[in-house]
Tab-separated table of C-alpha atoms in Angstrom:
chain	number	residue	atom	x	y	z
O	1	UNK	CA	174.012	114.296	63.292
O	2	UNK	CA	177.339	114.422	61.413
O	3	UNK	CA	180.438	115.977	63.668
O	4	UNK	CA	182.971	118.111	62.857
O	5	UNK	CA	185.979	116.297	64.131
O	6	UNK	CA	188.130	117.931	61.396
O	7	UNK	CA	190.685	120.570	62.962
O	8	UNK	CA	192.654	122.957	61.949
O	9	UNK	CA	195.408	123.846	64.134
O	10	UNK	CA	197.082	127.523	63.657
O	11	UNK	CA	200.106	126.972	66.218
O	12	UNK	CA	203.925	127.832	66.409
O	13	UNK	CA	205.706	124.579	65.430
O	14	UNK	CA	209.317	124.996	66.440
O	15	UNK	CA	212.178	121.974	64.744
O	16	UNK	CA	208.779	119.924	64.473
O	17	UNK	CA	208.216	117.171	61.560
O	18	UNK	CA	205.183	116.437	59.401
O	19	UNK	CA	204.477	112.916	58.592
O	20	UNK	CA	206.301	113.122	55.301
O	21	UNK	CA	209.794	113.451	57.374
O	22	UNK	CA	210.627	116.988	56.330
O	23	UNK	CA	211.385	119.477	59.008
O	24	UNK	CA	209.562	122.472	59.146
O	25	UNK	CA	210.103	125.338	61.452
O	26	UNK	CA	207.508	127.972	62.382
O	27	UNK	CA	204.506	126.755	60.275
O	28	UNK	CA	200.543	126.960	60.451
O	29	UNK	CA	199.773	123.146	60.460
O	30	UNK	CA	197.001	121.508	59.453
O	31	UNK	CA	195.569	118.094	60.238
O	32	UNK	CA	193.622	116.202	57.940
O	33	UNK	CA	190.932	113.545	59.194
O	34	UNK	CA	190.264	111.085	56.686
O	35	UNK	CA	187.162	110.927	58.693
O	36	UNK	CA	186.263	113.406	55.888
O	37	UNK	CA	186.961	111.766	52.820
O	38	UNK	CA	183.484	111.214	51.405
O	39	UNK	CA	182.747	114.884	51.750
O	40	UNK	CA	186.001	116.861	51.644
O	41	UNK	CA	188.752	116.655	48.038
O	42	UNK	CA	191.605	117.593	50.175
O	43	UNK	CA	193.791	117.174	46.660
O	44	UNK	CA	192.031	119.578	45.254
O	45	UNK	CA	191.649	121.997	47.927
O	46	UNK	CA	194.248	124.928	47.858
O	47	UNK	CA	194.576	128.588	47.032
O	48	UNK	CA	196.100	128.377	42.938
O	49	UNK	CA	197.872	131.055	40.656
O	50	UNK	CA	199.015	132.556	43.704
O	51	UNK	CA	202.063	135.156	42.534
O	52	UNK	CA	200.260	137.780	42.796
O	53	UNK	CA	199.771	137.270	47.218
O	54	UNK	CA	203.414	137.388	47.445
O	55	UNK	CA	203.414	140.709	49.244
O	56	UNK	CA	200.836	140.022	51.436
O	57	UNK	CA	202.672	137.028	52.494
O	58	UNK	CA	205.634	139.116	52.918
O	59	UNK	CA	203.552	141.658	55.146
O	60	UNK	CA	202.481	138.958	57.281
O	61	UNK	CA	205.808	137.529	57.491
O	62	UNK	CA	206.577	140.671	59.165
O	63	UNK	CA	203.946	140.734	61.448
O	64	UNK	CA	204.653	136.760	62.444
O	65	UNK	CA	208.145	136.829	63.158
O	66	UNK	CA	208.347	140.749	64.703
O	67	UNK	CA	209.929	142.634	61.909
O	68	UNK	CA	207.063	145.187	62.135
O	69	UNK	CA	203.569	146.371	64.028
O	70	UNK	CA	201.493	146.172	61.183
O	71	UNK	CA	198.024	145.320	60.157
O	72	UNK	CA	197.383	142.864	57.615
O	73	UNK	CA	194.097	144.185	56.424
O	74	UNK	CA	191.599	141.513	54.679
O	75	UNK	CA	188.366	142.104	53.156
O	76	UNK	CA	186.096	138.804	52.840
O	77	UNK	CA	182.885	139.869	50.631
O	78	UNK	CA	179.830	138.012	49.879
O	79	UNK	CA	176.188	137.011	50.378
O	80	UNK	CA	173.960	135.142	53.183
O	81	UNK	CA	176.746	132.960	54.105
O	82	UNK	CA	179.051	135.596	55.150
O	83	UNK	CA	176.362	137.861	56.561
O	84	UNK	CA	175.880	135.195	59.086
O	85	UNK	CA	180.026	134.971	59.901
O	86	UNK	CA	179.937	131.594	60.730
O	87	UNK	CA	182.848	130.389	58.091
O	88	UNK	CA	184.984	134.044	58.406
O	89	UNK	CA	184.355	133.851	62.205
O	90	UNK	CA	186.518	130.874	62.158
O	91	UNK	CA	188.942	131.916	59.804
O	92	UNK	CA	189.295	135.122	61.592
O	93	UNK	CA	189.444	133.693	65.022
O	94	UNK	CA	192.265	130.971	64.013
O	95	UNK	CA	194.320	133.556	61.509
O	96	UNK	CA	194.659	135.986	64.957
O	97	UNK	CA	195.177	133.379	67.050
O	98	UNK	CA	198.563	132.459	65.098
O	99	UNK	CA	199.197	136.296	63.518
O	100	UNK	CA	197.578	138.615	65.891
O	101	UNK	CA	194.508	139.636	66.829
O	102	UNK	CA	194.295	143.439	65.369
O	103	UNK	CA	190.579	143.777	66.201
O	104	UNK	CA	186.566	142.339	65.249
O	105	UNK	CA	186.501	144.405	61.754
O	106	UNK	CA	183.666	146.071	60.128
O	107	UNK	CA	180.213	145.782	62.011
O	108	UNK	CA	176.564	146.792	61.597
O	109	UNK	CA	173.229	147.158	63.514
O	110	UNK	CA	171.406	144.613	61.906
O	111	UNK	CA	168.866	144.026	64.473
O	112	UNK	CA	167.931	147.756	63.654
O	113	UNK	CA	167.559	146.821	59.978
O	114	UNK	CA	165.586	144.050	60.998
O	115	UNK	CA	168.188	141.439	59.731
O	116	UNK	CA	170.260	138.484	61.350
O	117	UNK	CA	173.484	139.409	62.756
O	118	UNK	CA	176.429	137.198	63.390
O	119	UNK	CA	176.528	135.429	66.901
O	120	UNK	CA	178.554	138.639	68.783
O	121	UNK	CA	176.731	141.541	67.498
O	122	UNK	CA	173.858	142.787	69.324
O	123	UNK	CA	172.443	146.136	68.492
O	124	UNK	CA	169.357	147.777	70.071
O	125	UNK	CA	167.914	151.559	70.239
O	126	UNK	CA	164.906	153.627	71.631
O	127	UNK	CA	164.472	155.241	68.236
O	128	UNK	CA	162.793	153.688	64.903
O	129	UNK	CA	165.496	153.472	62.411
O	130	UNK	CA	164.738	152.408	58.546
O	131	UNK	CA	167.223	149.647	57.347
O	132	UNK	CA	167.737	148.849	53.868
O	133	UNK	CA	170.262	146.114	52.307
O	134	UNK	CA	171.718	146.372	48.404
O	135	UNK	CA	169.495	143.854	47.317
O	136	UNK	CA	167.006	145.690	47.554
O	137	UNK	CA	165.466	147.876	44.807
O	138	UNK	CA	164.508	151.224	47.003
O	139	UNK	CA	166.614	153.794	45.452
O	140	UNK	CA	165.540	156.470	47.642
O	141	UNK	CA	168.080	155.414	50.357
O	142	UNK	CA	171.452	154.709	49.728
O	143	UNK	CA	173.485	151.625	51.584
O	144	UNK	CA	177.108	151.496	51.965
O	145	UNK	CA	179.931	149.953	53.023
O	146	UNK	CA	178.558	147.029	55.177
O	147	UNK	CA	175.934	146.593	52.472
O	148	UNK	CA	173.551	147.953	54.636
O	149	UNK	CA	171.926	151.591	55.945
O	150	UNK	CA	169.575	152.203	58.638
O	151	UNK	CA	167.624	155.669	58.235
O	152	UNK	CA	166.942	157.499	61.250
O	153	UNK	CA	163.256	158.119	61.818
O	154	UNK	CA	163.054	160.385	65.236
O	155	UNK	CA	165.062	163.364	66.090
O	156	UNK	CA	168.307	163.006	68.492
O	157	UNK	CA	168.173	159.365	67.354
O	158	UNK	CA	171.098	156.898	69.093
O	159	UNK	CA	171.516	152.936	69.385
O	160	UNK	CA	173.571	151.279	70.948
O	161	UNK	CA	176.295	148.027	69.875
O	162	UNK	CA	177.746	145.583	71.998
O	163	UNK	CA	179.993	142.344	71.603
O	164	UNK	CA	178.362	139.342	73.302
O	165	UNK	CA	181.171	136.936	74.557
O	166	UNK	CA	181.906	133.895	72.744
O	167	UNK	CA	182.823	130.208	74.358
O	168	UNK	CA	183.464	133.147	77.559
O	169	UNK	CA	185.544	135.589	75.435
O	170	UNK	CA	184.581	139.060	74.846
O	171	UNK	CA	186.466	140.843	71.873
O	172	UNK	CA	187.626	144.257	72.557
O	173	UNK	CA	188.257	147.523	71.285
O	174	UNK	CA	190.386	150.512	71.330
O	175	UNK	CA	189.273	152.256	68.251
O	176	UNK	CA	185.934	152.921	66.224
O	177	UNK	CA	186.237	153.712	62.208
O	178	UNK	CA	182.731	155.218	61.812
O	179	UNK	CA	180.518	155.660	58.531
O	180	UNK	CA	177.502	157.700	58.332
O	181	UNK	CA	175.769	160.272	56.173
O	182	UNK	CA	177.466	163.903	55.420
O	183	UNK	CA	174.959	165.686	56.904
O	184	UNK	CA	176.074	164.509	60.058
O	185	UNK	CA	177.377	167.368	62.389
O	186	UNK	CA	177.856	165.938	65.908
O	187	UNK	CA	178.478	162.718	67.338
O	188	UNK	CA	178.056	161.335	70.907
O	189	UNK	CA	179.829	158.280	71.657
O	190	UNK	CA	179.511	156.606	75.456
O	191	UNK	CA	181.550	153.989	76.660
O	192	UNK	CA	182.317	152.085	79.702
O	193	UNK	CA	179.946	153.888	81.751
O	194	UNK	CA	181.664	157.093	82.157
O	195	UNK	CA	183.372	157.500	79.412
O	196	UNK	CA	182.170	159.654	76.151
O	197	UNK	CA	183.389	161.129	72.920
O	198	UNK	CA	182.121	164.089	71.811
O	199	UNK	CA	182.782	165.288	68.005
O	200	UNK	CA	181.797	168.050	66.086
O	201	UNK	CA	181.840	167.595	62.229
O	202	UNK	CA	182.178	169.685	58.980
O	203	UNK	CA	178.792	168.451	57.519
O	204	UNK	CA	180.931	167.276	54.521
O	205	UNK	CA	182.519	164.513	56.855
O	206	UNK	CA	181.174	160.849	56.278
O	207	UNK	CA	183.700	159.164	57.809
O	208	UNK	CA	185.431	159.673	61.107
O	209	UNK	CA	188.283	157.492	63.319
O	210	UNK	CA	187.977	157.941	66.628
O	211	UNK	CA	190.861	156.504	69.256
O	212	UNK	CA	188.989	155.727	72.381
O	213	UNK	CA	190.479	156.375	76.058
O	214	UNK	CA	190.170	152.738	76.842
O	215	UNK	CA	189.193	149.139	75.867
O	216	UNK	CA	185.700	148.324	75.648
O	217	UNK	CA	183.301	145.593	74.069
O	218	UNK	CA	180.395	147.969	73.196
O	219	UNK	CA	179.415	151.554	73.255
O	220	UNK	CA	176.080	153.702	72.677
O	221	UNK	CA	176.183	156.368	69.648
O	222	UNK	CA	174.113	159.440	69.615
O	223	UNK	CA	173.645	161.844	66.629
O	224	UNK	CA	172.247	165.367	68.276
O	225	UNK	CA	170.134	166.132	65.301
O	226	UNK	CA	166.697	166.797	63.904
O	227	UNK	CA	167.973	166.102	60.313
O	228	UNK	CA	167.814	162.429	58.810
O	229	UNK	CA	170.684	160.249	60.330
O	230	UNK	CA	172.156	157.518	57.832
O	231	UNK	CA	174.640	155.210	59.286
O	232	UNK	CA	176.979	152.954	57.074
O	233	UNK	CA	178.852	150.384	59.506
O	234	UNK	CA	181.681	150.772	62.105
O	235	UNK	CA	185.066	148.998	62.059
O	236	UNK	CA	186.023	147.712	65.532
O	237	UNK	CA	190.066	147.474	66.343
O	238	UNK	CA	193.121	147.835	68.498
O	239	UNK	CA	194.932	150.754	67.919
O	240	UNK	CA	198.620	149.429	68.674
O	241	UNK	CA	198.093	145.883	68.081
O	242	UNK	CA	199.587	144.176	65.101
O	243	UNK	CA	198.417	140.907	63.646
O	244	UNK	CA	195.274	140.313	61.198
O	245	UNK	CA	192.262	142.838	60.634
O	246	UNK	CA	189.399	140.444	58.976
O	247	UNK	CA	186.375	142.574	57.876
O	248	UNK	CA	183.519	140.145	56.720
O	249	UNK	CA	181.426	141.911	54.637
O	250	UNK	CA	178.093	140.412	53.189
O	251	UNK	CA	174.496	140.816	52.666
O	252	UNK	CA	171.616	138.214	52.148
O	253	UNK	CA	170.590	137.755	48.155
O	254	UNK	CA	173.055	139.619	47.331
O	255	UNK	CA	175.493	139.358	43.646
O	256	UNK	CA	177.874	140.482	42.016
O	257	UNK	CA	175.988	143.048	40.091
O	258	UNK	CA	174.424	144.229	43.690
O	259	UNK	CA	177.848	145.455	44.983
O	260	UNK	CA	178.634	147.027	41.421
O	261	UNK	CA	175.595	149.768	41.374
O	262	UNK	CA	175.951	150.500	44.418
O	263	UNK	CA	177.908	153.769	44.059
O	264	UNK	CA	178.621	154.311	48.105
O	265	UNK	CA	180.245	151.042	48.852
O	266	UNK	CA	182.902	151.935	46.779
O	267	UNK	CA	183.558	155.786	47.804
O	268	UNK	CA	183.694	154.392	51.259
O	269	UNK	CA	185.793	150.898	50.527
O	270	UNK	CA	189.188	152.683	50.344
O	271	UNK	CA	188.821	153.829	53.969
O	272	UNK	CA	189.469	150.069	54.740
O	273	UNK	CA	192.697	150.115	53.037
O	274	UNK	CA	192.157	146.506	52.677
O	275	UNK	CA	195.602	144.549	51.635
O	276	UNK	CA	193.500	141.335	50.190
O	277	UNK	CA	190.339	140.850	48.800
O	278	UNK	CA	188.622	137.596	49.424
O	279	UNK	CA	185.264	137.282	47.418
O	280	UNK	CA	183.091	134.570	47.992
O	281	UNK	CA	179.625	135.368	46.088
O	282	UNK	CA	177.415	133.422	42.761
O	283	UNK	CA	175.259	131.534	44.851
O	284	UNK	CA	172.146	133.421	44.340
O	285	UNK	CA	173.285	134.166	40.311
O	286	UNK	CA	173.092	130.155	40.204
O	287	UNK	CA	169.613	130.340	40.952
O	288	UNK	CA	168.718	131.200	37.651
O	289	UNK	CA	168.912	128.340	35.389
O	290	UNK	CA	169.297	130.548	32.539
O	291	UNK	CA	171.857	132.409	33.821
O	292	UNK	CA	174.151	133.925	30.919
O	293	UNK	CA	177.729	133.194	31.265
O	294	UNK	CA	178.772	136.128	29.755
O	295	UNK	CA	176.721	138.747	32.080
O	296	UNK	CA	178.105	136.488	34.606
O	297	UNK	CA	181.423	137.183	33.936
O	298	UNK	CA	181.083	141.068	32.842
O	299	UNK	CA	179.933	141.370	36.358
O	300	UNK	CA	182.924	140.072	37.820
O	301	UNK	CA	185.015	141.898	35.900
O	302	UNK	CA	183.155	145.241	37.111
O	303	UNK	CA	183.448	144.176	40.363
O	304	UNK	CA	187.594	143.294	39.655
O	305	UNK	CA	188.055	146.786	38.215
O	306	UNK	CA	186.316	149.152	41.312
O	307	UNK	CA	188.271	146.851	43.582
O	308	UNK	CA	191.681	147.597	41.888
O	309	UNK	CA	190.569	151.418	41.226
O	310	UNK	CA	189.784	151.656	45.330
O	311	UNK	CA	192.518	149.623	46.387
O	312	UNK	CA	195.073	149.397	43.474
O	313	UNK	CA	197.869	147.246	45.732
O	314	UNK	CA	195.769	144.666	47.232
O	315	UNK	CA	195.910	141.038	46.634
O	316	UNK	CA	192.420	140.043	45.469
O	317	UNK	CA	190.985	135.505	45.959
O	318	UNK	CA	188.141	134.495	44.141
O	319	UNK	CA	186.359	132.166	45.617
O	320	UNK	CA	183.861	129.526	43.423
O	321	UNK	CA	180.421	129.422	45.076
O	322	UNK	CA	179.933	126.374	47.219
O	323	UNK	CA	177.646	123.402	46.369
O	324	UNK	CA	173.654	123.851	46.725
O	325	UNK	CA	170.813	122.485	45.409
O	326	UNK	CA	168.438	124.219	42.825
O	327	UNK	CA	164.566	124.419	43.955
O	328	UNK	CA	165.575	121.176	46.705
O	329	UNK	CA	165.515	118.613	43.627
O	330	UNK	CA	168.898	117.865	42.376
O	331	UNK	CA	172.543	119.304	42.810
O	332	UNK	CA	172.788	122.847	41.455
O	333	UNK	CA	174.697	121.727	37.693
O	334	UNK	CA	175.090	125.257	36.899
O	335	UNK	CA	177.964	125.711	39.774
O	336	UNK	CA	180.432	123.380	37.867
O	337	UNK	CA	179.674	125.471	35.239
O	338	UNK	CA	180.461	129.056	37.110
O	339	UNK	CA	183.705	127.200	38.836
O	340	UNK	CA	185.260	126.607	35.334
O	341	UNK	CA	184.898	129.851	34.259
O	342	UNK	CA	185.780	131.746	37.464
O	343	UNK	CA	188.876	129.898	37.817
O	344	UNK	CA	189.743	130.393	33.950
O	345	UNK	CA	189.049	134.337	34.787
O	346	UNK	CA	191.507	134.106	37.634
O	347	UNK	CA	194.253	132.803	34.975
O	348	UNK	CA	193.715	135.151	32.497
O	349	UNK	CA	193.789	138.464	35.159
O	350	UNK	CA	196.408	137.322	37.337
O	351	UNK	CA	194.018	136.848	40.393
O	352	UNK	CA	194.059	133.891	42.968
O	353	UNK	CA	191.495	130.911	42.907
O	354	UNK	CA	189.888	128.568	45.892
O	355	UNK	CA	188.116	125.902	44.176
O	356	UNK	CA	185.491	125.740	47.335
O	357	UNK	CA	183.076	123.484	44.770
O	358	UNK	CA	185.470	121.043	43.961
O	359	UNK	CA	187.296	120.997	47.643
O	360	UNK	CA	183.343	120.098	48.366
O	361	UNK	CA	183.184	117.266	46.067
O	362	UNK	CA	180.900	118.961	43.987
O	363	UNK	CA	177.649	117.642	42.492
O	364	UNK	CA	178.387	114.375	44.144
O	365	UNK	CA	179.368	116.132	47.559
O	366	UNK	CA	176.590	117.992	47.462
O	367	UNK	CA	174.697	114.850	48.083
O	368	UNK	CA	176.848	113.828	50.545
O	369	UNK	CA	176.922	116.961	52.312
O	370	UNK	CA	173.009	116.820	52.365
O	371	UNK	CA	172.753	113.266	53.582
O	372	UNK	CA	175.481	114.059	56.150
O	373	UNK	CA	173.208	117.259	57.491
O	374	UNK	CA	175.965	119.603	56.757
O	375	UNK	CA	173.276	121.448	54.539
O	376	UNK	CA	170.087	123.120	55.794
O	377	UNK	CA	166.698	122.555	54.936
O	378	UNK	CA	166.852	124.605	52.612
O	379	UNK	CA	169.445	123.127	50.724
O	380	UNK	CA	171.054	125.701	49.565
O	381	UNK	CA	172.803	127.565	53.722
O	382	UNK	CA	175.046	125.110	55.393
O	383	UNK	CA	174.392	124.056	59.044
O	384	UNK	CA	176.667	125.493	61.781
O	385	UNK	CA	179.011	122.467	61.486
O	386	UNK	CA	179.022	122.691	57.617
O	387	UNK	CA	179.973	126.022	57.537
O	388	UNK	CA	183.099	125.566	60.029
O	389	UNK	CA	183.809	122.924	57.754
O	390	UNK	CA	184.492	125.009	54.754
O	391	UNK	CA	186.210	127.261	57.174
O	392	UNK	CA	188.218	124.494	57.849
O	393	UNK	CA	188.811	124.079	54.120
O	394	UNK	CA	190.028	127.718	53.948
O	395	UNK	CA	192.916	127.490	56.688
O	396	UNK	CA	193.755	123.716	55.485
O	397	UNK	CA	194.145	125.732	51.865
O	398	UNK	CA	195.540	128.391	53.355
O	399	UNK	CA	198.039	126.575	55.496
O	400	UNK	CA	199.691	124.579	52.482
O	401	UNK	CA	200.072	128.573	51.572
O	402	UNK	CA	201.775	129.973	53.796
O	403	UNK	CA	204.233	126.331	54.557
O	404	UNK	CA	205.291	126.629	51.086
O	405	UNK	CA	205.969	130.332	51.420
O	406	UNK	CA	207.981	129.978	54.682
O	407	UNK	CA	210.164	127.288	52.826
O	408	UNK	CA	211.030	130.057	50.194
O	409	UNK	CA	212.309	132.180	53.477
């Protein structure tokens, strides 16, 4: 079995020097393990055309060095591979550990919908509950801002969500950002064993913040109701803590042209008042062989222009799919293909580019990545270590980032 050795180290460096001599005060740093070599292009591997993060950096400049209590709000959006938060659990864990930690982000009950969760969600209920995902084609029930629904099936219906500890920590939360259906008139919330929230809504409401009287990792939600109960997602996060906010967003199958029909997901998005966009999806368009470039890149542009109509401010990263196989015989061609032309988009509309494909190796690291088990069975999901791998990737990209911005300061 291949092992991750490569690190990447989010830590305050104070009058420290990198190898190169230069003194650097204050920086994210990054080691690179030439262990890697055969399956990581660290040359190629950074964040490019980048003018347009310059006030995000600035925001978390402020947060870093105490100039403000902010939130530095980012919204990661994809398919199966951020579904399963393995990569954006490691970014998010390492970009808190060195920013802040501002809270877990944007949730769902996926055991309810009868999907896989990440590692720290569990979700469970007494009632039957209906889930639905936007891949699917079942317009009679509308999903939303997770990418997901669940339908309430029983009267007085309730579940409850809990974060399970990781490597013995247990995230936390002061604060619960709630989306459900309008005809929603009461809510229930229990936490901490003797502790409950009890709201009353205008059956218009669909959204509702709620600051909690104390920490907790989990809490059980009733709706008192005989009508249909449709719940959206729930944002977990710490009411007066600065630092990073990292909602990872995804659903399996899903593309570009998923996210774009599906009206809800962007009437709710602004509640997120997300600062930067990271968008990580084309996997499943590469699937099709025949795929035409030019729907390919109509779709991204729809999904470009309801970003920047929800969020008009925020910094928004494409990110080129990562290397797969097609059908288990031979490196997915097509990808190279998609990369070109997603990074040439990026140019032409001012938007930020992570070359994840070529950072890979590409169609020659994709063999490389297979032979070195960092790809499943499947050929096409990444094992555990693969995926903290391209996490890895991410912060080394990010890192060479935010150094180069601090030398500006």
């Amino acid at each position: 079995m291949f092992k991750i050795k490569f690190i990447v180290m989010l830590t305050l460096i104070t009058a420290s020097t990198f190898s190169y001599g230069q003194k650097i005060d204050n920086n994210i740093f990054s080691i690179q393990d030439s262990t890697y070599n055969d399956v990581v292009d660290f040359s190629s591997n950074s964040i490019e055309n980048t003018s347009s993060l310059k006030p995000f950096l600035e925001k978390l400049y402020r947060i870093k060095f105490n100039e403000s209590n902010e939130k530095a709000i980012i919204v990661h959006l994809g398919d199966s591979h951020i579904q399963a938060d393995m990569m954006t659990s490691h970014i998010r864990t390492q970009l808190q550990d060195y920013f802040g930690d501002a809270g877990r982000g944007m949730v769902f009950p996926y055991q309810l919908a009868k999907s896989n969760a990440p590692s720290d969600v569990i979700s469970n209920s007494k009632n039957i509950w209906k889930g639905s995902r936007i891949t699917r084609l079942d317009t009679t029930i509308s999903r939303g801002i997770s990418g997901f629904v669940i339908k309430s099936q029983n009267i007085n219906p309730e579940f409850k969500l809990e974060l399970r500890s990781i490597n013995e920590k247990k995230a936390c939360f002061d604060k619960v950002n709630l989306f459900f259906g309008k005809n929603t008139s009461e809510i229930l919330l229990d936490y901490n064993e003797n502790e409950q929230e009890d709201i009353c809504l205008n059956l218009n409401t669909d959204y509702l913040s709620i600051n909690l009287k104390s920490a907790t990792s989990g809490f059980k939600i009733t709706f008192p109701a005989t009508d249909t109960i449709m719940f959206y997602g729930v944002s977990l996060e710490k009411n007066n803590q600065k630092g990073i906010l990292y909602h990872a967003i995804g659903a399996n199958g899903a593309k570009y042209s998923d996210y774009n029909k599906t009206n809800n997901f962007w009437k709710q998005l602004p509640n997120l008042k997300a600062d930067c966009y990271i968008i990580s999806l084309g996997t499943n368009e590469a699937q099709d062989q025949n795929l035409s470039i030019d729907l390919f890149l109509s779709d991204i542009k729809n999904t470009i222009d309801l970003i920047k109509t929800a969020t008009p401010q925020a910094t928004i990263v494409l990110v080129s799919p990562p290397i797969s196989y097609f059908k288990k015989i031979k490196p997915n061609a097509i990808l190279g293909i998609m990369t070109t032309v997603i990074k040439d988009f990026c140019y032409q509309n001012n938007l930020c580019f992570w070359d994840l494909f070529s950072a890979s190796k590409g169609l020659d690291g994709a063999v490389k990545w297979k032979s070195s088990q960092l790809l499943r069975p499947d050929l096409v999901h990444f094992s555990k270590e693969g995926y903290l791998l391209q996490g890895d990737l991410f912060l080394n990209a990010f890192s060479k980032l935010w150094n180069n911005f601090l030398q500006t300061k």
